[in-house]
PDB file of C-alpha atoms and ligand atoms in Angstrom:
ATOM      1  CA  UNK A   1     -96.123 -10.940  21.112  1.00  0.00           C
ATOM      2  CA  UNK A   2     -96.427 -10.324  17.344  1.00  0.00           C
ATOM      3  CA  UNK A   3     -93.503 -11.598  15.251  1.00  0.00           C
ATOM      4  CA  UNK A   4     -90.832  -8.910  14.932  1.00  0.00           C
ATOM      5  CA  UNK A   5     -88.129  -8.725  12.258  1.00  0.00           C
ATOM      6  CA  UNK A   6     -84.594  -9.074  13.659  1.00  0.00           C
ATOM      7  CA  UNK A   7     -83.218  -5.792  15.016  1.00  0.00           C
ATOM      8  CA  UNK A   8     -81.189  -3.780  12.483  1.00  0.00           C
ATOM      9  CA  UNK A   9     -78.184  -1.694  13.493  1.00  0.00           C
ATOM     10  CA  UNK A  10     -77.773   1.486  11.423  1.00  0.00           C
ATOM     11  CA  UNK A  11     -74.535   3.343  12.222  1.00  0.00           C
ATOM     12  CA  UNK A  12     -74.764   7.101  11.669  1.00  0.00           C
ATOM     13  CA  UNK A  13     -71.802   8.467   9.728  1.00  0.00           C
ATOM     14  CA  UNK A  14     -72.158  11.760  11.590  1.00  0.00           C
ATOM     15  CA  UNK A  15     -69.793  10.084  14.090  1.00  0.00           C
ATOM     16  CA  UNK A  16     -67.377   8.923  11.360  1.00  0.00           C
ATOM     17  CA  UNK A  17     -64.229  10.561  10.001  1.00  0.00           C
ATOM     18  CA  UNK A  18     -65.525  13.313   7.697  1.00  0.00           C
ATOM     19  CA  UNK A  19     -62.261  13.179   5.764  1.00  0.00           C
ATOM     20  CA  UNK A  20     -62.779   9.479   4.916  1.00  0.00           C
ATOM     21  CA  UNK A  21     -66.504   8.945   4.445  1.00  0.00           C
ATOM     22  CA  UNK A  22     -66.304   6.382   1.640  1.00  0.00           C
ATOM     23  CA  UNK A  23     -63.808   4.213   3.482  1.00  0.00           C
ATOM     24  CA  UNK A  24     -65.819   4.570   6.710  1.00  0.00           C
ATOM     25  CA  UNK A  25     -69.003   3.349   5.003  1.00  0.00           C
ATOM     26  CA  UNK A  26     -67.180   0.313   3.636  1.00  0.00           C
ATOM     27  CA  UNK A  27     -65.534  -0.370   6.984  1.00  0.00           C
ATOM     28  CA  UNK A  28     -68.702  -0.193   9.050  1.00  0.00           C
ATOM     29  CA  UNK A  29     -70.575  -2.433   6.596  1.00  0.00           C
ATOM     30  CA  UNK A  30     -67.668  -4.913   6.604  1.00  0.00           C
ATOM     31  CA  UNK A  31     -67.913  -4.894  10.406  1.00  0.00           C
ATOM     32  CA  UNK A  32     -71.606  -5.881  10.390  1.00  0.00           C
ATOM     33  CA  UNK A  33     -73.747  -2.771   9.937  1.00  0.00           C
ATOM     34  CA  UNK A  34     -77.197  -3.557   8.485  1.00  0.00           C
ATOM     35  CA  UNK A  35     -77.888  -0.054   7.128  1.00  0.00           C
ATOM     36  CA  UNK A  36     -75.814   3.131   6.815  1.00  0.00           C
ATOM     37  CA  UNK A  37     -77.579   6.140   8.337  1.00  0.00           C
ATOM     38  CA  UNK A  38     -76.678   9.372   6.535  1.00  0.00           C
ATOM     39  CA  UNK A  39     -77.464  12.564   8.451  1.00  0.00           C
ATOM     40  CA  UNK A  40     -78.116  15.557   6.187  1.00  0.00           C
ATOM     41  CA  UNK A  41     -78.279  18.883   8.038  1.00  0.00           C
ATOM     42  CA  UNK A  42     -79.002  22.298   6.489  1.00  0.00           C
ATOM     43  CA  UNK A  43     -78.087  24.752   9.285  1.00  0.00           C
ATOM     44  CA  UNK A  44     -81.697  26.027   9.214  1.00  0.00           C
ATOM     45  CA  UNK A  45     -83.950  23.197  10.432  1.00  0.00           C
ATOM     46  CA  UNK A  46     -81.130  22.218  12.831  1.00  0.00           C
ATOM     47  CA  UNK A  47     -78.246  24.357  14.164  1.00  0.00           C
ATOM     48  CA  UNK A  48     -75.585  22.389  12.263  1.00  0.00           C
ATOM     49  CA  UNK A  49     -74.523  21.792   8.649  1.00  0.00           C
ATOM     50  CA  UNK A  50     -73.195  18.478   7.284  1.00  0.00           C
ATOM     51  CA  UNK A  51     -73.473  17.868   3.519  1.00  0.00           C
ATOM     52  CA  UNK A  52     -75.926  17.633   0.609  1.00  0.00           C
ATOM     53  CA  UNK A  53     -76.998  15.375  -2.259  1.00  0.00           C
ATOM     54  CA  UNK A  54     -73.609  15.450  -3.989  1.00  0.00           C
ATOM     55  CA  UNK A  55     -72.001  13.860  -0.940  1.00  0.00           C
ATOM     56  CA  UNK A  56     -74.744  11.213  -0.876  1.00  0.00           C
ATOM     57  CA  UNK A  57     -74.128  10.464  -4.547  1.00  0.00           C
ATOM     58  CA  UNK A  58     -70.402  10.146  -3.836  1.00  0.00           C
ATOM     59  CA  UNK A  59     -71.106   7.760  -0.942  1.00  0.00           C
ATOM     60  CA  UNK A  60     -73.526   5.561  -2.898  1.00  0.00           C
ATOM     61  CA  UNK A  61     -70.838   3.341  -4.549  1.00  0.00           C
ATOM     62  CA  UNK A  62     -69.296   2.755  -1.088  1.00  0.00           C
ATOM     63  CA  UNK A  63     -72.525   1.452   0.486  1.00  0.00           C
ATOM     64  CA  UNK A  64     -73.491  -2.088  -0.561  1.00  0.00           C
ATOM     65  CA  UNK A  65     -76.663  -2.205   1.518  1.00  0.00           C
ATOM     66  CA  UNK A  66     -79.371   0.252   2.541  1.00  0.00           C
ATOM     67  CA  UNK A  67     -78.531   3.968   2.371  1.00  0.00           C
ATOM     68  CA  UNK A  68     -80.851   5.417   5.018  1.00  0.00           C
ATOM     69  CA  UNK A  69     -80.922   9.194   4.440  1.00  0.00           C
ATOM     70  CA  UNK A  70     -82.202  11.375   7.292  1.00  0.00           C
ATOM     71  CA  UNK A  71     -83.060  14.867   5.999  1.00  0.00           C
ATOM     72  CA  UNK A  72     -82.883  17.469   8.751  1.00  0.00           C
ATOM     73  CA  UNK A  73     -83.821  20.069   6.140  1.00  0.00           C
ATOM     74  CA  UNK A  74     -86.614  22.651   5.807  1.00  0.00           C
ATOM     75  CA  UNK A  75     -88.129  23.329   3.368  1.00  0.00           C
ATOM     76  CA  UNK A  76     -87.453  19.756   2.245  1.00  0.00           C
ATOM     77  CA  UNK A  77     -89.708  19.327  -0.851  1.00  0.00           C
ATOM     78  CA  UNK A  78     -87.232  21.029  -3.237  1.00  0.00           C
ATOM     79  CA  UNK A  79     -84.590  18.400  -2.350  1.00  0.00           C
ATOM     80  CA  UNK A  80     -86.479  15.092  -2.586  1.00  0.00           C
ATOM     81  CA  UNK A  81     -85.577  14.538  -6.242  1.00  0.00           C
ATOM     82  CA  UNK A  82     -81.878  15.277  -5.716  1.00  0.00           C
ATOM     83  CA  UNK A  83     -81.565  12.753  -2.867  1.00  0.00           C
ATOM     84  CA  UNK A  84     -83.550  10.177  -4.790  1.00  0.00           C
ATOM     85  CA  UNK A  85     -81.195  10.627  -7.767  1.00  0.00           C
ATOM     86  CA  UNK A  86     -78.205  10.444  -5.381  1.00  0.00           C
ATOM     87  CA  UNK A  87     -79.230   6.859  -4.653  1.00  0.00           C
ATOM     88  CA  UNK A  88     -80.927   6.994  -1.239  1.00  0.00           C
ATOM     89  CA  UNK A  89     -82.958   3.861  -0.520  1.00  0.00           C
ATOM     90  CA  UNK A  90     -84.934   5.410   2.345  1.00  0.00           C
ATOM     91  CA  UNK A  91     -85.609   9.150   2.515  1.00  0.00           C
ATOM     92  CA  UNK A  92     -86.741  10.269   5.966  1.00  0.00           C
ATOM     93  CA  UNK A  93     -88.199  13.754   6.389  1.00  0.00           C
ATOM     94  CA  UNK A  94     -89.249  15.561   9.543  1.00  0.00           C
ATOM     95  CA  UNK A  95     -92.912  15.947  10.449  1.00  0.00           C
ATOM     96  CA  UNK A  96     -91.950  19.480  11.522  1.00  0.00           C
ATOM     97  CA  UNK A  97     -90.268  20.394   8.205  1.00  0.00           C
ATOM     98  CA  UNK A  98     -93.284  21.874   6.465  1.00  0.00           C
ATOM     99  CA  UNK A  99     -97.066  22.251   6.206  1.00  0.00           C
ATOM    100  CA  UNK A 100     -97.708  19.453   3.663  1.00  0.00           C
ATOM    101  CA  UNK A 101     -96.111  16.308   5.086  1.00  0.00           C
ATOM    102  CA  UNK A 102     -98.586  13.951   3.357  1.00  0.00           C
ATOM    103  CA  UNK A 103     -97.655  15.402  -0.037  1.00  0.00           C
ATOM    104  CA  UNK A 104     -93.934  15.202   0.796  1.00  0.00           C
ATOM    105  CA  UNK A 105     -94.208  11.499   1.627  1.00  0.00           C
ATOM    106  CA  UNK A 106     -96.127  10.927  -1.619  1.00  0.00           C
ATOM    107  CA  UNK A 107     -93.340  12.699  -3.521  1.00  0.00           C
ATOM    108  CA  UNK A 108     -90.718  10.359  -2.001  1.00  0.00           C
ATOM    109  CA  UNK A 109     -92.674   7.281  -2.997  1.00  0.00           C
ATOM    110  CA  UNK A 110     -93.337   8.735  -6.457  1.00  0.00           C
ATOM    111  CA  UNK A 111     -89.550   8.557  -6.929  1.00  0.00           C
ATOM    112  CA  UNK A 112     -89.626   4.859  -6.058  1.00  0.00           C
ATOM    113  CA  UNK A 113     -87.978   5.366  -2.671  1.00  0.00           C
ATOM    114  CA  UNK A 114     -89.080   4.250   0.778  1.00  0.00           C
ATOM    115  CA  UNK A 115     -90.645   7.060   2.806  1.00  0.00           C
ATOM    116  CA  UNK A 116     -89.686   7.760   6.415  1.00  0.00           C
ATOM    117  CA  UNK A 117     -91.126  10.195   8.940  1.00  0.00           C
ATOM    118  CA  UNK A 118     -88.891  11.587  11.711  1.00  0.00           C
ATOM    119  CA  UNK A 119     -90.523  13.012  14.852  1.00  0.00           C
ATOM    120  CA  UNK A 120     -88.708  15.380  17.226  1.00  0.00           C
ATOM    121  CA  UNK A 121     -88.806  14.793  21.007  1.00  0.00           C
ATOM    122  CA  UNK A 122     -91.302  17.619  21.589  1.00  0.00           C
ATOM    123  CA  UNK A 123     -93.674  16.626  18.796  1.00  0.00           C
ATOM    124  CA  UNK A 124     -96.858  14.634  19.392  1.00  0.00           C
ATOM    125  CA  UNK A 125     -97.734  11.587  17.261  1.00  0.00           C
ATOM    126  CA  UNK A 126    -101.373  12.584  16.717  1.00  0.00           C
ATOM    127  CA  UNK A 127    -100.803  13.171  12.976  1.00  0.00           C
ATOM    128  CA  UNK A 128     -99.310   9.691  12.404  1.00  0.00           C
ATOM    129  CA  UNK A 129    -102.578   7.735  11.944  1.00  0.00           C
ATOM    130  CA  UNK A 130    -103.366   9.944   8.902  1.00  0.00           C
ATOM    131  CA  UNK A 131     -99.978   9.140   7.337  1.00  0.00           C
ATOM    132  CA  UNK A 132     -99.603   5.402   7.957  1.00  0.00           C
ATOM    133  CA  UNK A 133    -100.549   4.446   4.389  1.00  0.00           C
ATOM    134  CA  UNK A 134     -97.694   6.646   3.092  1.00  0.00           C
ATOM    135  CA  UNK A 135     -95.005   5.272   5.409  1.00  0.00           C
ATOM    136  CA  UNK A 136     -92.274   2.644   5.262  1.00  0.00           C
ATOM    137  CA  UNK A 137     -90.458   3.894   8.391  1.00  0.00           C
ATOM    138  CA  UNK A 138     -91.064   6.056  11.448  1.00  0.00           C
ATOM    139  CA  UNK A 139     -87.977   7.530  13.136  1.00  0.00           C
ATOM    140  CA  UNK A 140     -88.346   8.552  16.782  1.00  0.00           C
ATOM    141  CA  UNK A 141     -85.770  11.213  17.623  1.00  0.00           C
ATOM    142  CA  UNK A 142     -84.457  10.431  21.103  1.00  0.00           C
ATOM    143  CA  UNK A 143     -82.212  13.511  21.092  1.00  0.00           C
ATOM    144  CA  UNK A 144     -82.847  17.014  19.744  1.00  0.00           C
ATOM    145  CA  UNK A 145     -81.552  16.750  16.161  1.00  0.00           C
ATOM    146  CA  UNK A 146     -78.328  18.435  15.037  1.00  0.00           C
ATOM    147  CA  UNK A 147     -75.519  16.671  16.855  1.00  0.00           C
ATOM    148  CA  UNK A 148     -74.199  13.228  17.753  1.00  0.00           C
ATOM    149  CA  UNK A 149     -73.048  12.151  21.184  1.00  0.00           C
ATOM    150  CA  UNK A 150     -76.007  13.622  23.073  1.00  0.00           C
ATOM    151  CA  UNK A 151     -77.868  12.244  26.098  1.00  0.00           C
ATOM    152  CA  UNK A 152     -80.796   9.881  25.376  1.00  0.00           C
ATOM    153  CA  UNK A 153     -84.182  11.456  26.218  1.00  0.00           C
ATOM    154  CA  UNK A 154     -85.981   8.825  28.320  1.00  0.00           C
ATOM    155  CA  UNK A 155     -89.493  10.287  27.870  1.00  0.00           C
ATOM    156  CA  UNK A 156     -89.487   9.087  24.238  1.00  0.00           C
ATOM    157  CA  UNK A 157     -89.808   5.430  25.243  1.00  0.00           C
ATOM    158  CA  UNK A 158     -93.559   5.927  25.808  1.00  0.00           C
ATOM    159  CA  UNK A 159     -93.795   7.391  22.286  1.00  0.00           C
ATOM    160  CA  UNK A 160     -92.085   4.273  20.902  1.00  0.00           C
ATOM    161  CA  UNK A 161     -94.610   2.055  22.674  1.00  0.00           C
ATOM    162  CA  UNK A 162     -97.586   4.069  21.370  1.00  0.00           C
ATOM    163  CA  UNK A 163     -96.228   4.065  17.811  1.00  0.00           C
ATOM    164  CA  UNK A 164     -95.657   0.312  17.866  1.00  0.00           C
ATOM    165  CA  UNK A 165     -99.322  -0.095  18.809  1.00  0.00           C
ATOM    166  CA  UNK A 166    -100.365   2.317  16.042  1.00  0.00           C
ATOM    167  CA  UNK A 167     -98.251   0.477  13.432  1.00  0.00           C
ATOM    168  CA  UNK A 168     -99.750  -2.881  14.453  1.00  0.00           C
ATOM    169  CA  UNK A 169     -98.883  -5.428  11.718  1.00  0.00           C
ATOM    170  CA  UNK A 170     -98.174  -2.927   8.940  1.00  0.00           C
ATOM    171  CA  UNK A 171     -94.768  -3.282   7.204  1.00  0.00           C
ATOM    172  CA  UNK A 172     -93.413  -0.075   8.752  1.00  0.00           C
ATOM    173  CA  UNK A 173     -89.978   0.044  10.461  1.00  0.00           C
ATOM    174  CA  UNK A 174     -89.833   1.743  13.869  1.00  0.00           C
ATOM    175  CA  UNK A 175     -86.414   3.404  14.084  1.00  0.00           C
ATOM    176  CA  UNK A 176     -84.741   5.046  17.082  1.00  0.00           C
ATOM    177  CA  UNK A 177     -82.284   7.869  16.461  1.00  0.00           C
ATOM    178  CA  UNK A 178     -80.078   9.502  19.056  1.00  0.00           C
ATOM    179  CA  UNK A 179     -78.225   8.441  22.181  1.00  0.00           C
ATOM    180  CA  UNK A 180     -78.705   4.719  21.562  1.00  0.00           C
ATOM    181  CA  UNK A 181     -76.305   2.606  23.650  1.00  0.00           C
ATOM    182  CA  UNK A 182     -76.000  -0.920  25.032  1.00  0.00           C
ATOM    183  CA  UNK A 183     -77.718   0.423  28.163  1.00  0.00           C
ATOM    184  CA  UNK A 184     -81.006   1.396  26.477  1.00  0.00           C
ATOM    185  CA  UNK A 185     -81.122  -0.957  23.457  1.00  0.00           C
ATOM    186  CA  UNK A 186     -83.098  -3.690  25.230  1.00  0.00           C
ATOM    187  CA  UNK A 187     -85.811  -1.337  26.530  1.00  0.00           C
ATOM    188  CA  UNK A 188     -86.134   0.256  23.079  1.00  0.00           C
ATOM    189  CA  UNK A 189     -86.648  -3.112  21.385  1.00  0.00           C
ATOM    190  CA  UNK A 190     -89.026  -4.209  24.149  1.00  0.00           C
ATOM    191  CA  UNK A 191     -91.009  -1.004  23.490  1.00  0.00           C
ATOM    192  CA  UNK A 192     -91.278  -1.972  19.813  1.00  0.00           C
ATOM    193  CA  UNK A 193     -88.254  -0.593  17.919  1.00  0.00           C
ATOM    194  CA  UNK A 194     -86.726  -2.719  15.130  1.00  0.00           C
ATOM    195  CA  UNK A 195     -84.045  -0.342  13.788  1.00  0.00           C
ATOM    196  CA  UNK A 196     -81.439   1.268  16.053  1.00  0.00           C
ATOM    197  CA  UNK A 197     -79.410   4.196  14.714  1.00  0.00           C
ATOM    198  CA  UNK A 198     -76.120   4.574  16.562  1.00  0.00           C
ATOM    199  CA  UNK A 199     -73.314   7.031  15.882  1.00  0.00           C
ATOM    200  CA  UNK A 200     -70.961   7.462  18.805  1.00  0.00           C
ATOM    201  CA  UNK A 201     -71.692   4.020  20.294  1.00  0.00           C
ATOM    202  CA  UNK A 202     -70.602   2.327  17.041  1.00  0.00           C
ATOM    203  CA  UNK A 203     -67.669   4.497  15.933  1.00  0.00           C
ATOM    204  CA  UNK A 204     -66.099   4.943  19.397  1.00  0.00           C
ATOM    205  CA  UNK A 205     -62.603   3.474  19.745  1.00  0.00           C
ATOM    206  CA  UNK A 206     -62.170   2.625  16.058  1.00  0.00           C
ATOM    207  CA  UNK A 207     -60.951   4.205  12.831  1.00  0.00           C
ATOM    208  CA  UNK A 208     -60.740   3.410   9.145  1.00  0.00           C
ATOM    209  CA  UNK A 209     -57.313   1.891   9.787  1.00  0.00           C
ATOM    210  CA  UNK A 210     -58.515   0.110  12.932  1.00  0.00           C
ATOM    211  CA  UNK A 211     -62.171  -0.875  12.233  1.00  0.00           C
ATOM    212  CA  UNK A 212     -62.351  -3.869  14.574  1.00  0.00           C
ATOM    213  CA  UNK A 213     -63.911  -1.796  17.401  1.00  0.00           C
ATOM    214  CA  UNK A 214     -66.768  -0.939  15.007  1.00  0.00           C
ATOM    215  CA  UNK A 215     -67.556  -4.644  14.761  1.00  0.00           C
ATOM    216  CA  UNK A 216     -67.265  -5.206  18.500  1.00  0.00           C
ATOM    217  CA  UNK A 217     -69.533  -2.204  19.166  1.00  0.00           C
ATOM    218  CA  UNK A 218     -72.132  -3.399  16.637  1.00  0.00           C
ATOM    219  CA  UNK A 219     -72.111  -6.911  18.094  1.00  0.00           C
ATOM    220  CA  UNK A 220     -72.465  -5.514  21.624  1.00  0.00           C
ATOM    221  CA  UNK A 221     -75.455  -3.388  20.567  1.00  0.00           C
ATOM    222  CA  UNK A 222     -77.067  -6.321  18.757  1.00  0.00           C
ATOM    223  CA  UNK A 223     -76.562  -8.582  21.763  1.00  0.00           C
ATOM    224  CA  UNK A 224     -77.922  -5.931  24.150  1.00  0.00           C
ATOM    225  CA  UNK A 225     -80.941  -5.545  21.865  1.00  0.00           C
ATOM    226  CA  UNK A 226     -81.513  -9.290  22.035  1.00  0.00           C
ATOM    227  CA  UNK A 227     -80.825  -9.631  18.282  1.00  0.00           C
TER     228      UNK A 227
HETATM  229  C1  DX5 B   1     -78.799  13.638  15.247  1.00  0.00           C
HETATM  230  C2  DX5 B   1     -78.749  12.539  14.185  1.00  0.00           C
HETATM  231  C3  DX5 B   1     -78.442  11.196  14.776  1.00  0.00           C
HETATM  232  C4  DX5 B   1     -77.092  11.172  15.484  1.00  0.00           C
HETATM  233  C5  DX5 B   1     -76.920   9.877  16.239  1.00  0.00           C
HETATM  234  O1  DX5 B   1     -79.407  14.779  14.699  1.00  0.00           O
HETATM  235  O2  DX5 B   1     -79.969  12.439  13.498  1.00  0.00           O
HETATM  236  O3  DX5 B   1     -78.464  10.225  13.721  1.00  0.00           O
HETATM  237  O4  DX5 B   1     -76.061  11.290  14.537  1.00  0.00           O
HETATM  238  O5  DX5 B   1     -75.665   9.945  16.896  1.00  0.00           O
HETATM  239  P1  DX5 B   1     -75.515   9.331  18.390  1.00  0.00           P
HETATM  240  O6  DX5 B   1     -75.822   7.864  18.252  1.00  0.00           O
HETATM  241  O7  DX5 B   1     -74.087   9.598  18.739  1.00  0.00           O
HETATM  242  O8  DX5 B   1     -76.505  10.047  19.251  1.00  0.00           O
HETATM  243 ZN1   ZN B   2     -80.180  10.735  12.127  1.00  0.00          ZN
END
């Protein structure tokens, strides 16, 4: 078994208190989060709207570690610069967001940011081999994007396994996004994932004024993942 980096837990603030985002980012990092996953939705690529680059810029000072920005936006090219300026460390775009994904990934790297590719449940991975040299992260969507708290789509586990094989020993993170819980964390890591995004399973039971459950939930996920 090739050496794997320790599993990273990336809470998604889509499940946080929208009226207290800065405090929620600080709280979830204090409670052990490795990255903060920031879900940007445009109401066009996905049937929901969250926030834009200004919100990301406002969150930046409240995130000590990695700001992992997931752009559920199409067209996405016009917004790469704004999210790079907002302070994103990783900018993940959807394979389905436009006709020139290779150029989009180049544009992210040209801004000095890490480039991520998100793949919806119904999308094949046959384009990935042609993009590997432009990638720092691949995000497997294990729910249909747009909402938190959805049911995990089991069929995606095979996709995770195939992508891990494709990545081989390249320095590319394999991230899982959607419906991650203590019940599926172990099989996801066994299939090759090294970053687990989790919204509802991290933020459940806690609040900015009572963040301890965040820490307990993160520790439970990490333990279930074998981390
Ligand atoms: C869905 C988002 C996910 C979601 C994860 O479109 O990309 O990051 O917020 O939330 P849970 O873990 O609750 O499925
Ligand atoms: Zn996401």
